[in-house]
PDB file of C-alpha atoms in Angstrom:
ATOM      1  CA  UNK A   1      65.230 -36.917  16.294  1.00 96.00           C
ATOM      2  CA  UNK A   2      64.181 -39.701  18.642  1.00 96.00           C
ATOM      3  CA  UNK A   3      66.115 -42.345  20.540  1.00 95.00           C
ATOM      4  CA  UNK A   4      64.592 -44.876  22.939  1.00 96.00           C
ATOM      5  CA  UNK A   5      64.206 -45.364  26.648  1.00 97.00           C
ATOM      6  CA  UNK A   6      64.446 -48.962  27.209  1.00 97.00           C
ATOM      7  CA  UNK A   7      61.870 -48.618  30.350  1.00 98.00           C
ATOM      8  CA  UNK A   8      58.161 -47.124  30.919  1.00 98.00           C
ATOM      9  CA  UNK A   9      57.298 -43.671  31.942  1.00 98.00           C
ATOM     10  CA  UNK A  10      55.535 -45.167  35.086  1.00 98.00           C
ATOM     11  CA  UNK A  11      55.351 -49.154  35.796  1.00 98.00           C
ATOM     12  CA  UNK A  12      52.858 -51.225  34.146  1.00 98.00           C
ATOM     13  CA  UNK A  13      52.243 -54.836  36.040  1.00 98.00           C
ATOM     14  CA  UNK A  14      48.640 -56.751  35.914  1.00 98.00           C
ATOM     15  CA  UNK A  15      48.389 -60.212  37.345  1.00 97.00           C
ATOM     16  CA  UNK A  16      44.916 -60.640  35.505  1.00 97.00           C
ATOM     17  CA  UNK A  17      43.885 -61.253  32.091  1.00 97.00           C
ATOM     18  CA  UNK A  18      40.951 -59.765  31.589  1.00 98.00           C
ATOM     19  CA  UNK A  19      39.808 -59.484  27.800  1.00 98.00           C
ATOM     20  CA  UNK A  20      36.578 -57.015  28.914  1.00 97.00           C
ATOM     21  CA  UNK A  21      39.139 -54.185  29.860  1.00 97.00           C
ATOM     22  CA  UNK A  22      41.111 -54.339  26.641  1.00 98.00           C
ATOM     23  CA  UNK A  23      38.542 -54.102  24.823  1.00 97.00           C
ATOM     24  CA  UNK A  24      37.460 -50.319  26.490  1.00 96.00           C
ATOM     25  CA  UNK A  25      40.598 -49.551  27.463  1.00 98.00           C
ATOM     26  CA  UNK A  26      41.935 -49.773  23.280  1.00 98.00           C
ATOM     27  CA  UNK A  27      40.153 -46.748  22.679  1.00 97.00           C
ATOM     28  CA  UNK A  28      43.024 -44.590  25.110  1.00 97.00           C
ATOM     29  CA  UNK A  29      45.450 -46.686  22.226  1.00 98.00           C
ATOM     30  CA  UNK A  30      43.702 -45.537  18.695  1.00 98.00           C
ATOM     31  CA  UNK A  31      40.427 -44.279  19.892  1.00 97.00           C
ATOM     32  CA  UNK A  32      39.072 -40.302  19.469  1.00 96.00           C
ATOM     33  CA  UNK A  33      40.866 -39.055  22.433  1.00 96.00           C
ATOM     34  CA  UNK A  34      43.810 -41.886  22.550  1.00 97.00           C
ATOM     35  CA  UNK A  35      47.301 -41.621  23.208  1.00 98.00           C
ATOM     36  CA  UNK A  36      48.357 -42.312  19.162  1.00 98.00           C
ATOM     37  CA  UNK A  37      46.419 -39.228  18.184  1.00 98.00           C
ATOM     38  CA  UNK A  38      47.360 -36.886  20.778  1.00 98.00           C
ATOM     39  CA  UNK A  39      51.258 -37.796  20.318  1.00 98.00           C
ATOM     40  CA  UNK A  40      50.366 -37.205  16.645  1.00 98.00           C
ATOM     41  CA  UNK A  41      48.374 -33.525  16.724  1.00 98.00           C
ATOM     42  CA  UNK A  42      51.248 -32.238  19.085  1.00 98.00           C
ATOM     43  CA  UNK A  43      54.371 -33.801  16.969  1.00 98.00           C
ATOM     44  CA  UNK A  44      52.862 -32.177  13.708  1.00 98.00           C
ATOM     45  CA  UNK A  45      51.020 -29.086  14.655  1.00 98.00           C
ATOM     46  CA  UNK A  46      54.593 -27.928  16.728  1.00 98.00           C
ATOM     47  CA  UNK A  47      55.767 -26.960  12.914  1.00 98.00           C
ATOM     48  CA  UNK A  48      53.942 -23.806  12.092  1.00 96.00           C
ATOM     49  CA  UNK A  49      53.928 -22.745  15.993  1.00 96.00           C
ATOM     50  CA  UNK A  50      55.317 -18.828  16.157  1.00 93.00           C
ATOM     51  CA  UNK A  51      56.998 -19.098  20.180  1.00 94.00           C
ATOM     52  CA  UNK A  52      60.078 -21.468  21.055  1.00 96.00           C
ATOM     53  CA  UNK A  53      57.926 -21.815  24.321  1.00 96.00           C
ATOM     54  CA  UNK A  54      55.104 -22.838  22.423  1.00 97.00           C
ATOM     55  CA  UNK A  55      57.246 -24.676  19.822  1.00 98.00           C
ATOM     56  CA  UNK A  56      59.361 -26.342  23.256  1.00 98.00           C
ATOM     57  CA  UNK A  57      55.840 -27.308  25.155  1.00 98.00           C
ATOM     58  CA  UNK A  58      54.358 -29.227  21.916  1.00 98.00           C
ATOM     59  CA  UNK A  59      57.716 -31.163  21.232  1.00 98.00           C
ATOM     60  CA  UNK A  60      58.063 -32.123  25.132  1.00 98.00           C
ATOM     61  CA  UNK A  61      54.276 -33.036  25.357  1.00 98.00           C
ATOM     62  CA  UNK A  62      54.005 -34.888  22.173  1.00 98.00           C
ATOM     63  CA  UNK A  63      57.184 -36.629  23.151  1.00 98.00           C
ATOM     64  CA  UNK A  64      55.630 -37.805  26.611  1.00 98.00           C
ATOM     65  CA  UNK A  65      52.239 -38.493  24.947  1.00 98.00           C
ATOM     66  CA  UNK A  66      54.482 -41.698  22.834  1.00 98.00           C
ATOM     67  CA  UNK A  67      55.299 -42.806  26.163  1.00 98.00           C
ATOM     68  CA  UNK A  68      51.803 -42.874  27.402  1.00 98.00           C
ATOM     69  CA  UNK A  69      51.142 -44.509  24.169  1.00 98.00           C
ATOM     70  CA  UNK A  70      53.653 -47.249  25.351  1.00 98.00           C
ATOM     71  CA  UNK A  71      51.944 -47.480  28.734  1.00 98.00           C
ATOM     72  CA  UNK A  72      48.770 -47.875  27.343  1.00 98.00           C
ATOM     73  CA  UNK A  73      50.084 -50.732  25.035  1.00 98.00           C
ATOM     74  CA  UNK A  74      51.732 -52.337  27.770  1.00 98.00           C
ATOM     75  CA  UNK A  75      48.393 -52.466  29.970  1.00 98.00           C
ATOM     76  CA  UNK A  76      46.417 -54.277  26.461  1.00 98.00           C
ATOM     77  CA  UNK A  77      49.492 -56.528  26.166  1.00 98.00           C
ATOM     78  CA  UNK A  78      49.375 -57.806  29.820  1.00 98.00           C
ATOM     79  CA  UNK A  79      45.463 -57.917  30.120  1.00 98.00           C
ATOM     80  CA  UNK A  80      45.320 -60.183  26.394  1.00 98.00           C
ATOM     81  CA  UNK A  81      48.809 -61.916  26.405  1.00 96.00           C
ATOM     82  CA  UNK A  82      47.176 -65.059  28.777  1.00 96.00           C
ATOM     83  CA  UNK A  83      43.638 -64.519  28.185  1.00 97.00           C
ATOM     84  CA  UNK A  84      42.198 -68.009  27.788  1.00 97.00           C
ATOM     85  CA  UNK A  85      39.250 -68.962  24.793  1.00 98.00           C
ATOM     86  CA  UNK A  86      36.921 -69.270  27.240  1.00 98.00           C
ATOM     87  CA  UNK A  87      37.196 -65.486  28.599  1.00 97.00           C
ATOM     88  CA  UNK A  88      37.908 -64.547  24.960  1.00 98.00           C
ATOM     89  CA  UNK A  89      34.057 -65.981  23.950  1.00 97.00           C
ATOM     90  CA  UNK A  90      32.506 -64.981  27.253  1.00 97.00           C
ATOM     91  CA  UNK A  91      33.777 -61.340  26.807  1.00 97.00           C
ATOM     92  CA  UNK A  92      32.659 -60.571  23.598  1.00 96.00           C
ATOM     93  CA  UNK A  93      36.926 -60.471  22.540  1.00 97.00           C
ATOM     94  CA  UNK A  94      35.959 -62.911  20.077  1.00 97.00           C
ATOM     95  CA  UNK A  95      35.274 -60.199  17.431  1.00 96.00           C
ATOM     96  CA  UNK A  96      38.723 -58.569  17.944  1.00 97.00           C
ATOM     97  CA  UNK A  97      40.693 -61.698  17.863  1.00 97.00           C
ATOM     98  CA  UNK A  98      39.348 -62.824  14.744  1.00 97.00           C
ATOM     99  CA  UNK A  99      41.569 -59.940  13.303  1.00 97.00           C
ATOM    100  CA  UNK A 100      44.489 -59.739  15.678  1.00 97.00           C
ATOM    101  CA  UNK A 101      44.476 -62.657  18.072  1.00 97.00           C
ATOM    102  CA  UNK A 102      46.600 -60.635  21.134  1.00 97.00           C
ATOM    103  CA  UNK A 103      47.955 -58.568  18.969  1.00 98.00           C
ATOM    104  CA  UNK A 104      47.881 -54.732  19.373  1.00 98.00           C
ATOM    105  CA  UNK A 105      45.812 -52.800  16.539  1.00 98.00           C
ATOM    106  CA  UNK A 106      45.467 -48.932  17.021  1.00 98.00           C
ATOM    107  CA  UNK A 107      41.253 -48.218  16.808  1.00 98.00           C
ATOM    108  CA  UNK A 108      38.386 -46.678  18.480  1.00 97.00           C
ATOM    109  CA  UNK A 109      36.455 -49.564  21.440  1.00 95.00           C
ATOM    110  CA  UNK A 110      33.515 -49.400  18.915  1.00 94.00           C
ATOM    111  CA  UNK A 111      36.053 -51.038  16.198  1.00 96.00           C
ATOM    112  CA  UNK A 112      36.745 -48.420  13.878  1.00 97.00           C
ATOM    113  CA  UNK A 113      40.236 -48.339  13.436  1.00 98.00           C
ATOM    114  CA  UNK A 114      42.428 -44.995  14.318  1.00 98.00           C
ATOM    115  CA  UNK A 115      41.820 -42.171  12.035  1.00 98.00           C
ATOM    116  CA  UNK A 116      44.168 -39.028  11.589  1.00 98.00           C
ATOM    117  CA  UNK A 117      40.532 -37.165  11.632  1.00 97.00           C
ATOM    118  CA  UNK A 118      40.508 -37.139  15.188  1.00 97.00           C
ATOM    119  CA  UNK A 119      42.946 -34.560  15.477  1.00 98.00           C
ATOM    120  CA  UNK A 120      43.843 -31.036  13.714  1.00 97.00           C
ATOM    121  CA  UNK A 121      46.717 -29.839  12.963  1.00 98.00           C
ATOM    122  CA  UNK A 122      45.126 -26.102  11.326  1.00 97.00           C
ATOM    123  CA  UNK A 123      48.630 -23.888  11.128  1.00 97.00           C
ATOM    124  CA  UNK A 124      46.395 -21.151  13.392  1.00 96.00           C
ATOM    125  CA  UNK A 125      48.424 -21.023  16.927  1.00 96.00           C
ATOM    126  CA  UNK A 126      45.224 -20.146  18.429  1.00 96.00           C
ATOM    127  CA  UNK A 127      42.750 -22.355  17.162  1.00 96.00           C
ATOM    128  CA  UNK A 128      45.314 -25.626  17.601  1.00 98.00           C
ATOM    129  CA  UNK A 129      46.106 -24.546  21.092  1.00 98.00           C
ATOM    130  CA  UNK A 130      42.500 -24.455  21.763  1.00 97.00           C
ATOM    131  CA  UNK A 131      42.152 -27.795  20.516  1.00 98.00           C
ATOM    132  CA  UNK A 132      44.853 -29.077  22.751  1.00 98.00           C
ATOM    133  CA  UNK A 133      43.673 -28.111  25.215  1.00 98.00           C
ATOM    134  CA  UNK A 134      40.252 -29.317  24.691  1.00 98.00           C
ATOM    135  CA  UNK A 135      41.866 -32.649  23.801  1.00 98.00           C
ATOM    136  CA  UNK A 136      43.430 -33.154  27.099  1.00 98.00           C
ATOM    137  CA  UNK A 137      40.303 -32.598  28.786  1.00 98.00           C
ATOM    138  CA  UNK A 138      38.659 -34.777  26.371  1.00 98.00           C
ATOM    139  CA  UNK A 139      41.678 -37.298  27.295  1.00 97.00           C
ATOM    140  CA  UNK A 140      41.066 -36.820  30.993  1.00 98.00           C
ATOM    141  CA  UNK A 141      37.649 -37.792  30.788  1.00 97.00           C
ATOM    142  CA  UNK A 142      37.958 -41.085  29.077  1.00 97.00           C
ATOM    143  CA  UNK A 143      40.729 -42.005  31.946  1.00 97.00           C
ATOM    144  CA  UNK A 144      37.750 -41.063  34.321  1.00 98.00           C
ATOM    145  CA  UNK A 145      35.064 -42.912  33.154  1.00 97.00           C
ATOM    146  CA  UNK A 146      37.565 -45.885  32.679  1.00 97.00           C
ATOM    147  CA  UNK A 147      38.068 -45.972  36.641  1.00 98.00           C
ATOM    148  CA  UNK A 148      34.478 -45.946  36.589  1.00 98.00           C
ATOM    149  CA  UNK A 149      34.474 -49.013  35.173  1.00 96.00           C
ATOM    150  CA  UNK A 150      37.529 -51.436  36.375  1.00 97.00           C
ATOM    151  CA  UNK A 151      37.904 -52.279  39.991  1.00 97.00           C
ATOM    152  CA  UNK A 152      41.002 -54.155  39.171  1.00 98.00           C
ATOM    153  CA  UNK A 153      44.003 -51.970  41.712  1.00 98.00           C
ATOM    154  CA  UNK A 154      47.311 -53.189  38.713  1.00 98.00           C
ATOM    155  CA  UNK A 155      44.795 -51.552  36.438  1.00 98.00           C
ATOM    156  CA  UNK A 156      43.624 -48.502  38.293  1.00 98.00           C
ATOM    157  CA  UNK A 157      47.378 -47.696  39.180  1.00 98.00           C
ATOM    158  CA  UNK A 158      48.660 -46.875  35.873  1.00 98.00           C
ATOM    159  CA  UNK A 159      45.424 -45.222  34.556  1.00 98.00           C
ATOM    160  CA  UNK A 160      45.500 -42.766  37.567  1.00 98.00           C
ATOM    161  CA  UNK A 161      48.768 -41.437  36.878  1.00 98.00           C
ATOM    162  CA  UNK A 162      48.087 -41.291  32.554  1.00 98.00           C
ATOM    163  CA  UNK A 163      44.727 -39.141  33.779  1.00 98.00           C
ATOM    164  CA  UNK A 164      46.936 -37.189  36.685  1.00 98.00           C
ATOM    165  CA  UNK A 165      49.280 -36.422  33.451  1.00 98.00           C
ATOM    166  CA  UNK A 166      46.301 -35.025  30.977  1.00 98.00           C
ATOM    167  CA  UNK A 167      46.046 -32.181  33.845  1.00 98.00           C
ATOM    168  CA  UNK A 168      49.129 -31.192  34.021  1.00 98.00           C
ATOM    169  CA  UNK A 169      49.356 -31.013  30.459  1.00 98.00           C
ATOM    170  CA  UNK A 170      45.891 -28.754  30.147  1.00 98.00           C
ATOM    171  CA  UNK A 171      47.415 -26.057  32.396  1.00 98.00           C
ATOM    172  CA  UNK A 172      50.752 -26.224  29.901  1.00 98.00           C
ATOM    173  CA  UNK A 173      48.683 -25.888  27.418  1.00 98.00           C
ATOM    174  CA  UNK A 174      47.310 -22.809  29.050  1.00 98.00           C
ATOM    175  CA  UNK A 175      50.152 -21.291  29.731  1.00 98.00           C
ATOM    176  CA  UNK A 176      51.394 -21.459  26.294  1.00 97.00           C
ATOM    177  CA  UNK A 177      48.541 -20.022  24.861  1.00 97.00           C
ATOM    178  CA  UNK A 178      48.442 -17.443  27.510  1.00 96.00           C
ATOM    179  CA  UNK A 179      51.691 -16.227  25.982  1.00 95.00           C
ATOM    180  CA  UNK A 180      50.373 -16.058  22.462  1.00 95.00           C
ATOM    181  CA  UNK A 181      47.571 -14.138  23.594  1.00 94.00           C
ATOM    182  CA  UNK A 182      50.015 -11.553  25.521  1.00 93.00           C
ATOM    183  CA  UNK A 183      51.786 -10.836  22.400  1.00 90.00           C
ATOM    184  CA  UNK A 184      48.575 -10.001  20.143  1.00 90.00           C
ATOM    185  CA  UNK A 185      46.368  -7.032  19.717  1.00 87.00           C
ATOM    186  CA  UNK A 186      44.275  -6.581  22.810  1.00 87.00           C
ATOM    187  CA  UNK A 187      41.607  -5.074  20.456  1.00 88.00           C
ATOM    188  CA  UNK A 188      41.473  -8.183  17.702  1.00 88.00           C
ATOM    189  CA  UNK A 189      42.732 -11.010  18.834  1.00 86.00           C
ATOM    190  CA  UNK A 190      42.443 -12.155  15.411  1.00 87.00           C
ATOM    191  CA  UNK A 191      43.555  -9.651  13.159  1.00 86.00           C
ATOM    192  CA  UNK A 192      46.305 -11.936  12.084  1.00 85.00           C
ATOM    193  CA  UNK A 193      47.778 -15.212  12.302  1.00 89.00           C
ATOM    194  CA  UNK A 194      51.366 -15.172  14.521  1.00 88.00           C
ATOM    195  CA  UNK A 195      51.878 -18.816  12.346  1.00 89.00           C
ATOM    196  CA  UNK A 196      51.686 -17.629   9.514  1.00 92.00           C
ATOM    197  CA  UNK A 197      51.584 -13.316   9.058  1.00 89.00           C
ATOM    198  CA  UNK A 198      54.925 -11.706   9.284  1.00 76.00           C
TER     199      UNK A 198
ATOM    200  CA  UNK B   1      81.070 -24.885   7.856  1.00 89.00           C
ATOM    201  CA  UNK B   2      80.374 -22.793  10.845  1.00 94.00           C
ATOM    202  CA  UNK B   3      82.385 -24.271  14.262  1.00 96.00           C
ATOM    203  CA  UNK B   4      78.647 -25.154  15.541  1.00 96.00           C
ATOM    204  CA  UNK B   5      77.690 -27.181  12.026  1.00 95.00           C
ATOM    205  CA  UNK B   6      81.539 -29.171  12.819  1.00 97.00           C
ATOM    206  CA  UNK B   7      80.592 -29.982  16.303  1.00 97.00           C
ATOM    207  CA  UNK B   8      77.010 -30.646  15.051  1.00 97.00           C
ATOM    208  CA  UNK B   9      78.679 -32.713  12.539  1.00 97.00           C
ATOM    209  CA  UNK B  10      80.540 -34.834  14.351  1.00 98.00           C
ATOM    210  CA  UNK B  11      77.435 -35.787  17.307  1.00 98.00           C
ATOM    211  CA  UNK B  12      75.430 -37.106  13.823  1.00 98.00           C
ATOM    212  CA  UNK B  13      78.364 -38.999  12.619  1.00 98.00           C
ATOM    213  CA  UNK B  14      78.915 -40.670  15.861  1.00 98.00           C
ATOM    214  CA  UNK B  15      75.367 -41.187  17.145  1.00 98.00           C
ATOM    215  CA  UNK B  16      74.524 -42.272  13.393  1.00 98.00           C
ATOM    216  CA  UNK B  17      77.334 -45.314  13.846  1.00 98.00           C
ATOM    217  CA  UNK B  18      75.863 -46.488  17.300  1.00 98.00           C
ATOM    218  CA  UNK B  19      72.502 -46.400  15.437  1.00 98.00           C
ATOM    219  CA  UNK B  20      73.746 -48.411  12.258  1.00 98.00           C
ATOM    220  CA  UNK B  21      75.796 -50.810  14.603  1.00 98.00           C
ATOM    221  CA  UNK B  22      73.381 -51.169  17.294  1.00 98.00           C
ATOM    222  CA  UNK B  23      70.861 -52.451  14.815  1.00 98.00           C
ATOM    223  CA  UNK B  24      73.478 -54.851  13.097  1.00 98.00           C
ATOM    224  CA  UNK B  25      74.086 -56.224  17.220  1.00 98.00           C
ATOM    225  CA  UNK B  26      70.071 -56.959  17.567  1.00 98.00           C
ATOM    226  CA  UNK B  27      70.476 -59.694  14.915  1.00 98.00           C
ATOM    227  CA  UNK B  28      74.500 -60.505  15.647  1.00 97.00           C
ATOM    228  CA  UNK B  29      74.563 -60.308  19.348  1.00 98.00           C
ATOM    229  CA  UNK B  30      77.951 -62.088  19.473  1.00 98.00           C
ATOM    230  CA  UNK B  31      79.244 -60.157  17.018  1.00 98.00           C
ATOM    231  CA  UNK B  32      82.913 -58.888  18.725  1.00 98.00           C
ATOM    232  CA  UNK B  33      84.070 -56.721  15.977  1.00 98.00           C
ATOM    233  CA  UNK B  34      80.658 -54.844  15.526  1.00 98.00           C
ATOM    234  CA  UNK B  35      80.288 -54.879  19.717  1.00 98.00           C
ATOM    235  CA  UNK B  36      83.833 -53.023  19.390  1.00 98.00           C
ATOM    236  CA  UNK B  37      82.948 -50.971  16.823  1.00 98.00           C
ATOM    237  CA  UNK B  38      79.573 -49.667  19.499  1.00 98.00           C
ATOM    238  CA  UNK B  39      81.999 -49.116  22.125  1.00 98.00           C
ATOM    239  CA  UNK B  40      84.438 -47.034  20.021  1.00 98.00           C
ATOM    240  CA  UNK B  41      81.563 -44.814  18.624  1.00 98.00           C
ATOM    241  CA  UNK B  42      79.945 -44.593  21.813  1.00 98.00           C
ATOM    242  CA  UNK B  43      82.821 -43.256  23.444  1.00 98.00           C
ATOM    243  CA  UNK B  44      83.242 -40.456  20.232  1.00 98.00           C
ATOM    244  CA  UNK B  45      79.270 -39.951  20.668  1.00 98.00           C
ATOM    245  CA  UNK B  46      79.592 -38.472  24.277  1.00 98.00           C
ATOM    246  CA  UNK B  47      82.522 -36.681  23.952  1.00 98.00           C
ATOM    247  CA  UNK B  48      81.430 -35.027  20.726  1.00 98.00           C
ATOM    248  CA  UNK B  49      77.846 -33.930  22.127  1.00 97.00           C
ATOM    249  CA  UNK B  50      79.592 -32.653  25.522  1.00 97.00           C
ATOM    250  CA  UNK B  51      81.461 -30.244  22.912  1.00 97.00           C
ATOM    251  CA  UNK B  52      78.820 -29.512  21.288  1.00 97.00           C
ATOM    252  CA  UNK B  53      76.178 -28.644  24.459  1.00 96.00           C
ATOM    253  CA  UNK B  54      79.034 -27.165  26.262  1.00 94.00           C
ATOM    254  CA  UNK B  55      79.022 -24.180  23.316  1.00 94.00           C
ATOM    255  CA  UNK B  56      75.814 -24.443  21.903  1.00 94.00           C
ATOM    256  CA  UNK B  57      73.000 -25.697  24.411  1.00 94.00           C
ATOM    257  CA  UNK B  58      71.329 -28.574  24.821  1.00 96.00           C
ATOM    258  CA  UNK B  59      70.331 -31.852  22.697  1.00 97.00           C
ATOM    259  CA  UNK B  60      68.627 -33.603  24.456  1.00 96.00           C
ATOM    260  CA  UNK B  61      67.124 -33.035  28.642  1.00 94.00           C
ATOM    261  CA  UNK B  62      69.595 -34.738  29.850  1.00 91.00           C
ATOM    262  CA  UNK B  63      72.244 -31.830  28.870  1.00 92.00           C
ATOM    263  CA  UNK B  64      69.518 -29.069  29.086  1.00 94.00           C
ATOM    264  CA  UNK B  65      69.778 -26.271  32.461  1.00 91.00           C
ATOM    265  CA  UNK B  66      73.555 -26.820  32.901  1.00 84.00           C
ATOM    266  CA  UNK B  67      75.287 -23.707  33.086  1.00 78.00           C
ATOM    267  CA  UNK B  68      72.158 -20.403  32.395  1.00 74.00           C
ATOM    268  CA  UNK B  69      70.176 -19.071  34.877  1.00 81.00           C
ATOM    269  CA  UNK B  70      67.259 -19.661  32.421  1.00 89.00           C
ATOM    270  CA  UNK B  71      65.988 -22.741  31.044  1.00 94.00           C
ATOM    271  CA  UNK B  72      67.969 -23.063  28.080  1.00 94.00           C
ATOM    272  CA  UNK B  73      66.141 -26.268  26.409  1.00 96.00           C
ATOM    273  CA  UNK B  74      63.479 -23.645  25.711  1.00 95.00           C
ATOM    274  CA  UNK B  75      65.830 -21.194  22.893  1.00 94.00           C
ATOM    275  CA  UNK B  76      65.626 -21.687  19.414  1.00 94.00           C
ATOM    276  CA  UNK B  77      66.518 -22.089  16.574  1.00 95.00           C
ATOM    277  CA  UNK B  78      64.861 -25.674  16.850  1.00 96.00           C
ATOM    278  CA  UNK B  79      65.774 -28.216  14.395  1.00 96.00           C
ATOM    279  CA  UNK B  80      62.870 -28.100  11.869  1.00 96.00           C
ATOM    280  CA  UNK B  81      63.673 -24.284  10.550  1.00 95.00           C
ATOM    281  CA  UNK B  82      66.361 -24.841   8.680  1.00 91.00           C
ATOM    282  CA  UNK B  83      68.692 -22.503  10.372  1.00 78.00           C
ATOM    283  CA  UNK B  84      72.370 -22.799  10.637  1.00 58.00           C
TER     284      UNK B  84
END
């Protein structure tokens, strides 16, 4: 089970509203290589997962990923919570507040709201630890071209350590699956299924 | 009931009555019997999980690489597998 921490993973503080951000930066909250769906693919594919080391790196990962979920809310929250109507008309927030007002809604920047199909959760130890892996790097690169776009040093801050985090978590990743691979035939990797054949 | 399963037993009861009261205290925060009532379990909550993790390993990081050599956070059975 879960309890709380009453405290982010890494400090979030922005001086600046600025509505433009939010609405890029919503996609690392709901979006195809957000925070939601990479605590999600972790927390359910660390079921069917053969190795306690595999089974411990998917529950410790999944549980940071909530927090980065947090930290990612906290950044919308403090770039929306005194956004004025002007900024909300001249940055094209207009569309999103209609909805939500500053309220936090888990989707994609293009709108579409988050989808469980963004992730896998396949019961094959190989193919999801491929995916994870995949995902962080997919992760890492959103956080990248993010910096790319905001100058903004209380923004920067936080998204530098979330991307410094998706690295870490690769090689982990790695690791694990580096383990699975050790134990299997050397001849056919994929002669069976450590999930699932006894 | 195994001796783990009793010690197991008593973190849930414990931890379950800081849950339950803590939740009554968000919407009674003057509430002195219920506040008691925290305090009391709370106390019972850490005792009863330092019983437990002294015997049987860690619940949560914060009692995980106490006494092994080896990282002990790491050894099953994990909770999901419906072993005793």
């Amino acid at each position: 089970m879960w309890s709380y921490d009453k405290k982010l993973e890494y400090p979030v503080k922005i001086a600046r509203p600025n509505p433009a951000l939010a609405k890029v930066i919503i996609s690392q909250l709901g979006g195809p290589h957000g925070e939601l769906g990479a605590s999600m693919r972790y927390l359910h594919q660390r079921y069917s997962a053969p190795y306690d080391e595999v089974k411990a790196i998917l529950t410790d990962i999944g549980t940071e990923e909530l927090a980065h979920l947090e930290m990612v809310s906290a950044i919308l929250h403090q770039l929306t919570k005194d956004m004025t109507i002007d900024q909300i008309k001249k940055d094209g927030f207009d569309t999103y507040f209609v909805d939500h007002t500053a309220g936090l809604y888990p989707q994609f920047a293009s709108g579409n709201p988050f989808s469980a199909e963004t992730f896998a959760s396949t019961g094959d130890v190989i193919a999801d630890l491929h995916e994870d892996m995949a995902a962080e790097q997919k992760a890492r690169l959103s956080y990248d071209n993010l910096l790319r776009l905001v100058d903004d040093p209380d923004v920067r801050d936080p998204i530098k350590f979330l991307r410094e985090r998706e690295i870490v978590h690769f090689q982990r990743f790695g690791e694990g699956l580096r383990k699975v691979i050790d134990d299997l035939d050397s001849k056919n990797f994929y002669a069976f299924n450590p999930s699932f054949d006894k | 009931m195994s001796e783990k399963e009793k010690l197991l037993k008593n973190v849930r009861m414990y931890k379950f009555a800081m849950i339950e009261a803590g939740m009554f205290l968000d919407t009674h925060p003057n509430d002195k019997e219920a506040l008691e009532y925290f305090r009391k379990n709370k106390a019972l909550a850490e005792k009863a999980t330092e019983e437990y993790e002294k015997r049987f390993g860690p619940l949560t990081l914060r009692g995980a690489g106490e006494k092994e050599r080896s990282w002990d956070w790491v050894k099953g059975p994990w909770p999901w597998e419906g072993e005793k």
